[in-house]
């Protein structure tokens, strides 16, 4: 049997295209936080609470599932 084209081509996002930054909010401003600075991610109501190794705290509206893709 023939494999459908969308399956034969594999995923549209290559594995090497992992996130290097996450958009977060602090003080009403959106900034791009490098993932290597993240110490903790937790769910806080409808938001993701992100804490860095230096103690800074940020919020994100991205789902935890999306953050780990």
Tab-separated table of N, CA, C and O in Angstrom:
chain	number	residue	atom	x	y	z
A	1	UNK	N	0.820	-1.193	0.000
A	1	UNK	CA	0.000	0.000	0.000
A	1	UNK	C	0.867	1.261	0.000
A	1	UNK	O	1.930	1.287	0.594
A	2	UNK	N	0.359	2.302	-0.618
A	2	UNK	CA	1.086	3.569	-0.710
A	2	UNK	C	0.898	4.384	0.571
A	2	UNK	O	-0.189	4.449	1.138
A	3	UNK	N	1.977	5.006	1.036
A	3	UNK	CA	1.942	5.836	2.238
A	3	UNK	C	1.500	7.239	1.851
A	3	UNK	O	2.051	7.815	0.916
A	4	UNK	N	0.487	7.794	2.538
A	4	UNK	CA	0.053	9.159	2.224
A	4	UNK	C	1.210	10.150	2.333
A	4	UNK	O	2.094	10.015	3.187
A	5	UNK	N	1.217	11.157	1.476
A	5	UNK	CA	2.325	12.117	1.399
A	5	UNK	C	2.582	12.816	2.726
A	5	UNK	O	3.742	13.013	3.109
A	6	UNK	N	1.524	13.203	3.455
A	6	UNK	CA	1.752	13.932	4.703
A	6	UNK	C	2.402	13.061	5.775
A	6	UNK	O	3.051	13.557	6.676
A	7	UNK	N	2.284	11.739	5.653
A	7	UNK	CA	2.941	10.831	6.596
A	7	UNK	C	4.358	10.528	6.118
A	7	UNK	O	5.305	10.514	6.897
A	8	UNK	N	4.528	10.324	4.833
A	8	UNK	CA	5.831	9.982	4.280
A	8	UNK	C	6.845	11.099	4.489
A	8	UNK	O	8.029	10.849	4.641
A	9	UNK	N	6.373	12.350	4.518
A	9	UNK	CA	7.286	13.478	4.665
A	9	UNK	C	7.761	13.661	6.098
A	9	UNK	O	8.725	14.361	6.341
A	10	UNK	N	7.089	13.058	7.053
A	10	UNK	CA	7.476	13.206	8.444
A	10	UNK	C	6.962	14.497	9.033
A	10	UNK	O	6.180	15.209	8.412
A	11	UNK	N	7.402	14.831	10.242
A	11	UNK	CA	6.907	16.038	10.911
A	11	UNK	C	7.329	17.306	10.183
A	11	UNK	O	8.385	17.352	9.563
A	12	UNK	N	6.487	18.341	10.268
A	12	UNK	CA	6.788	19.589	9.577
A	12	UNK	C	7.854	20.396	10.301
A	12	UNK	O	8.504	21.240	9.722
A	13	UNK	N	8.045	20.164	11.599
A	13	UNK	CA	9.070	20.850	12.370
A	13	UNK	C	10.190	19.869	12.682
A	13	UNK	O	9.964	18.888	13.368
A	14	UNK	N	11.385	20.130	12.165
A	14	UNK	CA	12.487	19.204	12.424
A	14	UNK	C	12.856	19.182	13.907
A	14	UNK	O	12.685	20.187	14.607
A	15	UNK	N	13.350	18.050	14.407
A	15	UNK	CA	13.702	17.933	15.825
A	15	UNK	C	14.702	18.986	16.273
A	15	UNK	O	14.721	19.384	17.413
A	16	UNK	N	15.560	19.464	15.368
A	16	UNK	CA	16.573	20.453	15.723
A	16	UNK	C	15.973	21.845	15.921
A	16	UNK	O	16.657	22.755	16.345
A	17	UNK	N	14.684	22.026	15.616
A	17	UNK	CA	14.051	23.335	15.734
A	17	UNK	C	13.406	23.522	17.103
A	17	UNK	O	12.366	24.133	17.227
A	18	UNK	N	14.022	22.993	18.144
A	18	UNK	CA	13.490	23.149	19.492
A	18	UNK	C	13.601	24.606	19.918
A	18	UNK	O	14.463	25.341	19.456
A	19	UNK	N	12.716	24.979	20.838
A	19	UNK	CA	12.706	26.353	21.323
A	19	UNK	C	14.000	26.681	22.054
A	19	UNK	O	14.528	25.866	22.798
A	20	UNK	N	14.469	27.903	21.852
A	20	UNK	CA	15.621	28.388	22.600
A	20	UNK	C	15.220	29.528	23.529
A	20	UNK	O	15.954	29.861	24.444
A	21	UNK	N	14.046	30.130	23.267
A	21	UNK	CA	13.504	31.188	24.113
A	21	UNK	C	12.008	30.956	24.300
A	21	UNK	O	11.368	30.294	23.486
A	22	UNK	N	11.472	31.516	25.379
A	22	UNK	CA	10.046	31.431	25.663
A	22	UNK	C	9.538	32.845	25.904
A	22	UNK	O	10.149	33.593	26.688
A	23	UNK	N	8.434	33.234	25.234
A	23	UNK	CA	7.875	34.563	25.520
A	23	UNK	C	7.215	34.573	26.901
A	23	UNK	O	6.397	33.720	27.211
A	24	UNK	N	7.632	35.519	27.735
A	24	UNK	CA	7.104	35.629	29.094
A	24	UNK	C	6.704	37.080	29.367
A	24	UNK	O	7.109	37.982	28.644
A	25	UNK	N	5.922	37.282	30.420
A	25	UNK	CA	5.467	38.624	30.769
A	25	UNK	C	5.965	39.004	32.149
A	25	UNK	O	5.903	38.212	33.083
A	26	UNK	N	6.471	40.222	32.252
A	26	UNK	CA	6.876	40.776	33.546
A	26	UNK	C	6.588	42.266	33.510
A	26	UNK	O	7.042	42.958	32.606
A	27	UNK	N	5.788	42.718	34.453
A	27	UNK	CA	5.452	44.130	34.507
A	27	UNK	C	4.685	44.614	33.289
A	27	UNK	O	4.853	45.743	32.857
A	28	UNK	N	3.866	43.746	32.702
A	28	UNK	CA	3.068	44.120	31.538
A	28	UNK	C	3.840	44.129	30.232
A	28	UNK	O	3.295	44.466	29.187
A	29	UNK	N	5.092	43.763	30.259
A	29	UNK	CA	5.930	43.749	29.057
A	29	UNK	C	6.301	42.314	28.696
A	29	UNK	O	6.633	41.517	29.573
A	30	UNK	N	6.243	41.988	27.414
A	30	UNK	CA	6.638	40.657	26.951
A	30	UNK	C	8.117	40.667	26.591
A	30	UNK	O	8.580	41.545	25.871
A	31	UNK	N	8.830	39.696	27.126
A	31	UNK	CA	10.256	39.532	26.831
A	31	UNK	C	10.510	38.084	26.427
A	31	UNK	O	9.727	37.193	26.760
A	32	UNK	N	11.589	37.844	25.721
A	32	UNK	CA	11.979	36.489	25.329
A	32	UNK	C	13.023	35.983	26.313
A	32	UNK	O	14.123	36.527	26.404
A	33	UNK	N	12.663	34.957	27.051
A	33	UNK	CA	13.530	34.402	28.088
A	33	UNK	C	14.267	33.174	27.545
A	33	UNK	O	13.631	32.207	27.124
A	34	UNK	N	15.601	33.193	27.555
A	34	UNK	CA	16.353	32.010	27.110
A	34	UNK	C	16.066	30.815	28.023
A	34	UNK	O	16.056	30.953	29.253
A	35	UNK	N	15.828	29.643	27.429
A	35	UNK	CA	15.438	28.482	28.231
A	35	UNK	C	16.532	28.022	29.195
A	35	UNK	O	16.224	27.454	30.229
A	36	UNK	N	17.789	28.309	28.901
A	36	UNK	CA	18.854	27.858	29.799
A	36	UNK	C	18.851	28.623	31.123
A	36	UNK	O	19.506	28.216	32.077
A	37	UNK	N	18.091	29.709	31.215
A	37	UNK	CA	17.993	30.468	32.466
A	37	UNK	C	16.850	29.978	33.357
A	37	UNK	O	16.725	30.402	34.495
A	38	UNK	N	16.006	29.059	32.848
A	38	UNK	CA	14.827	28.613	33.576
A	38	UNK	C	15.177	27.529	34.592
A	38	UNK	O	15.766	26.512	34.255
A	39	UNK	N	14.773	27.774	35.836
A	39	UNK	CA	14.989	26.807	36.911
A	39	UNK	C	13.723	26.015	37.205
A	39	UNK	O	13.794	24.856	37.602
A	40	UNK	N	12.537	26.640	37.024
A	40	UNK	CA	11.283	26.020	37.427
A	40	UNK	C	10.141	26.531	36.555
A	40	UNK	O	10.087	27.716	36.235
A	41	UNK	N	9.246	25.622	36.178
A	41	UNK	CA	8.010	25.989	35.488
A	41	UNK	C	6.876	25.306	36.237
A	41	UNK	O	6.922	24.108	36.486
A	42	UNK	N	5.863	26.084	36.608
A	42	UNK	CA	4.720	25.536	37.339
A	42	UNK	C	3.435	26.157	36.813
A	42	UNK	O	3.436	27.278	36.306
A	43	UNK	N	2.336	25.427	36.958
A	43	UNK	CA	1.030	25.955	36.560
A	43	UNK	C	0.498	26.814	37.688
A	43	UNK	O	0.503	26.424	38.841
A	44	UNK	N	0.046	28.004	37.349
A	44	UNK	CA	-0.490	28.954	38.323
A	44	UNK	C	-1.801	29.487	37.764
A	44	UNK	O	-1.812	30.467	37.022
A	45	UNK	N	-2.911	28.782	38.032
A	45	UNK	CA	-4.200	29.173	37.452
A	45	UNK	C	-4.189	28.959	35.952
A	45	UNK	O	-3.871	27.878	35.477
A	46	UNK	N	-4.499	30.007	35.205
A	46	UNK	CA	-4.489	29.934	33.740
A	46	UNK	C	-3.121	30.259	33.144
A	46	UNK	O	-2.981	30.360	31.931
A	47	UNK	N	-2.119	30.463	33.980
A	47	UNK	CA	-0.803	30.883	33.524
A	47	UNK	C	0.255	29.852	33.875
A	47	UNK	O	0.061	29.000	34.731
A	48	UNK	N	1.393	29.973	33.233
A	48	UNK	CA	2.572	29.225	33.616
A	48	UNK	C	3.472	30.165	34.393
A	48	UNK	O	3.735	31.290	33.952
A	49	UNK	N	3.893	29.768	35.574
A	49	UNK	CA	4.826	30.555	36.378
A	49	UNK	C	6.224	30.027	36.096
A	49	UNK	O	6.483	28.829	36.231
A	50	UNK	N	7.108	30.918	35.694
A	50	UNK	CA	8.477	30.532	35.360
A	50	UNK	C	9.423	31.276	36.289
A	50	UNK	O	9.356	32.496	36.405
A	51	UNK	N	10.309	30.531	36.943
A	51	UNK	CA	11.323	31.141	37.805
A	51	UNK	C	12.693	30.814	37.235
A	51	UNK	O	12.939	29.710	36.756
A	52	UNK	N	13.579	31.799	37.315
A	52	UNK	CA	14.932	31.612	36.799
A	52	UNK	C	15.883	31.279	37.944
A	52	UNK	O	15.540	31.415	39.122
A	53	UNK	N	17.088	30.869	37.577
A	53	UNK	CA	18.083	30.511	38.579
A	53	UNK	C	18.481	31.708	39.447
A	53	UNK	O	18.896	31.538	40.589
A	54	UNK	N	18.333	32.930	38.919
A	54	UNK	CA	18.686	34.112	39.710
A	54	UNK	C	17.510	34.647	40.532
A	54	UNK	O	17.590	35.705	41.140
A	55	UNK	N	16.373	33.910	40.550
A	55	UNK	CA	15.243	34.267	41.395
A	55	UNK	C	14.165	35.117	40.741
A	55	UNK	O	13.165	35.428	41.384
A	56	UNK	N	14.331	35.514	39.486
A	56	UNK	CA	13.302	36.305	38.806
A	56	UNK	C	12.092	35.420	38.511
A	56	UNK	O	12.228	34.212	38.299
A	57	UNK	N	10.897	36.022	38.505
A	57	UNK	CA	9.662	35.285	38.235
A	57	UNK	C	8.937	35.925	37.065
A	57	UNK	O	8.886	37.154	36.948
A	58	UNK	N	8.381	35.093	36.189
A	58	UNK	CA	7.683	35.542	34.996
A	58	UNK	C	6.405	34.730	34.832
A	58	UNK	O	6.282	33.630	35.366
A	59	UNK	N	5.470	35.260	34.055
A	59	UNK	CA	4.253	34.537	33.697
A	59	UNK	C	4.226	34.313	32.196
A	59	UNK	O	4.766	35.104	31.426
A	60	UNK	N	3.588	33.221	31.786
A	60	UNK	CA	3.368	32.954	30.380
A	60	UNK	C	1.964	32.386	30.203
A	60	UNK	O	1.451	31.717	31.098
A	61	UNK	N	1.372	32.682	29.061
A	61	UNK	CA	0.043	32.137	28.764
A	61	UNK	C	0.150	30.869	27.934
A	61	UNK	O	-0.859	30.243	27.650
A	62	UNK	N	1.367	30.472	27.557
A	62	UNK	CA	1.541	29.236	26.802
A	62	UNK	C	1.249	28.044	27.707
A	62	UNK	O	1.583	28.057	28.889
A	63	UNK	N	0.629	27.009	27.133
A	63	UNK	CA	0.354	25.806	27.913
A	63	UNK	C	1.668	25.105	28.260
A	63	UNK	O	2.662	25.248	27.557
A	64	UNK	N	1.642	24.352	29.352
A	64	UNK	CA	2.839	23.609	29.728
A	64	UNK	C	3.215	22.617	28.640
A	64	UNK	O	4.387	22.391	28.360
A	65	UNK	N	2.196	22.013	28.013
A	65	UNK	CA	2.461	21.069	26.918
A	65	UNK	C	3.219	21.749	25.800
A	65	UNK	O	4.186	21.216	25.262
A	66	UNK	N	2.820	22.962	25.437
A	66	UNK	CA	3.479	23.697	24.356
A	66	UNK	C	4.890	24.129	24.759
A	66	UNK	O	5.791	24.160	23.930
A	67	UNK	N	5.092	24.436	26.019
A	67	UNK	CA	6.423	24.852	26.481
A	67	UNK	C	7.456	23.740	26.332
A	67	UNK	O	8.627	23.992	26.100
A	68	UNK	N	6.996	22.487	26.467
A	68	UNK	CA	7.922	21.363	26.425
A	68	UNK	C	8.089	20.754	25.046
A	68	UNK	O	8.742	19.733	24.902
A	69	UNK	N	7.504	21.358	24.029
A	69	UNK	CA	7.651	20.824	22.664
A	69	UNK	C	8.901	21.355	22.025
A	69	UNK	O	9.402	22.370	22.292
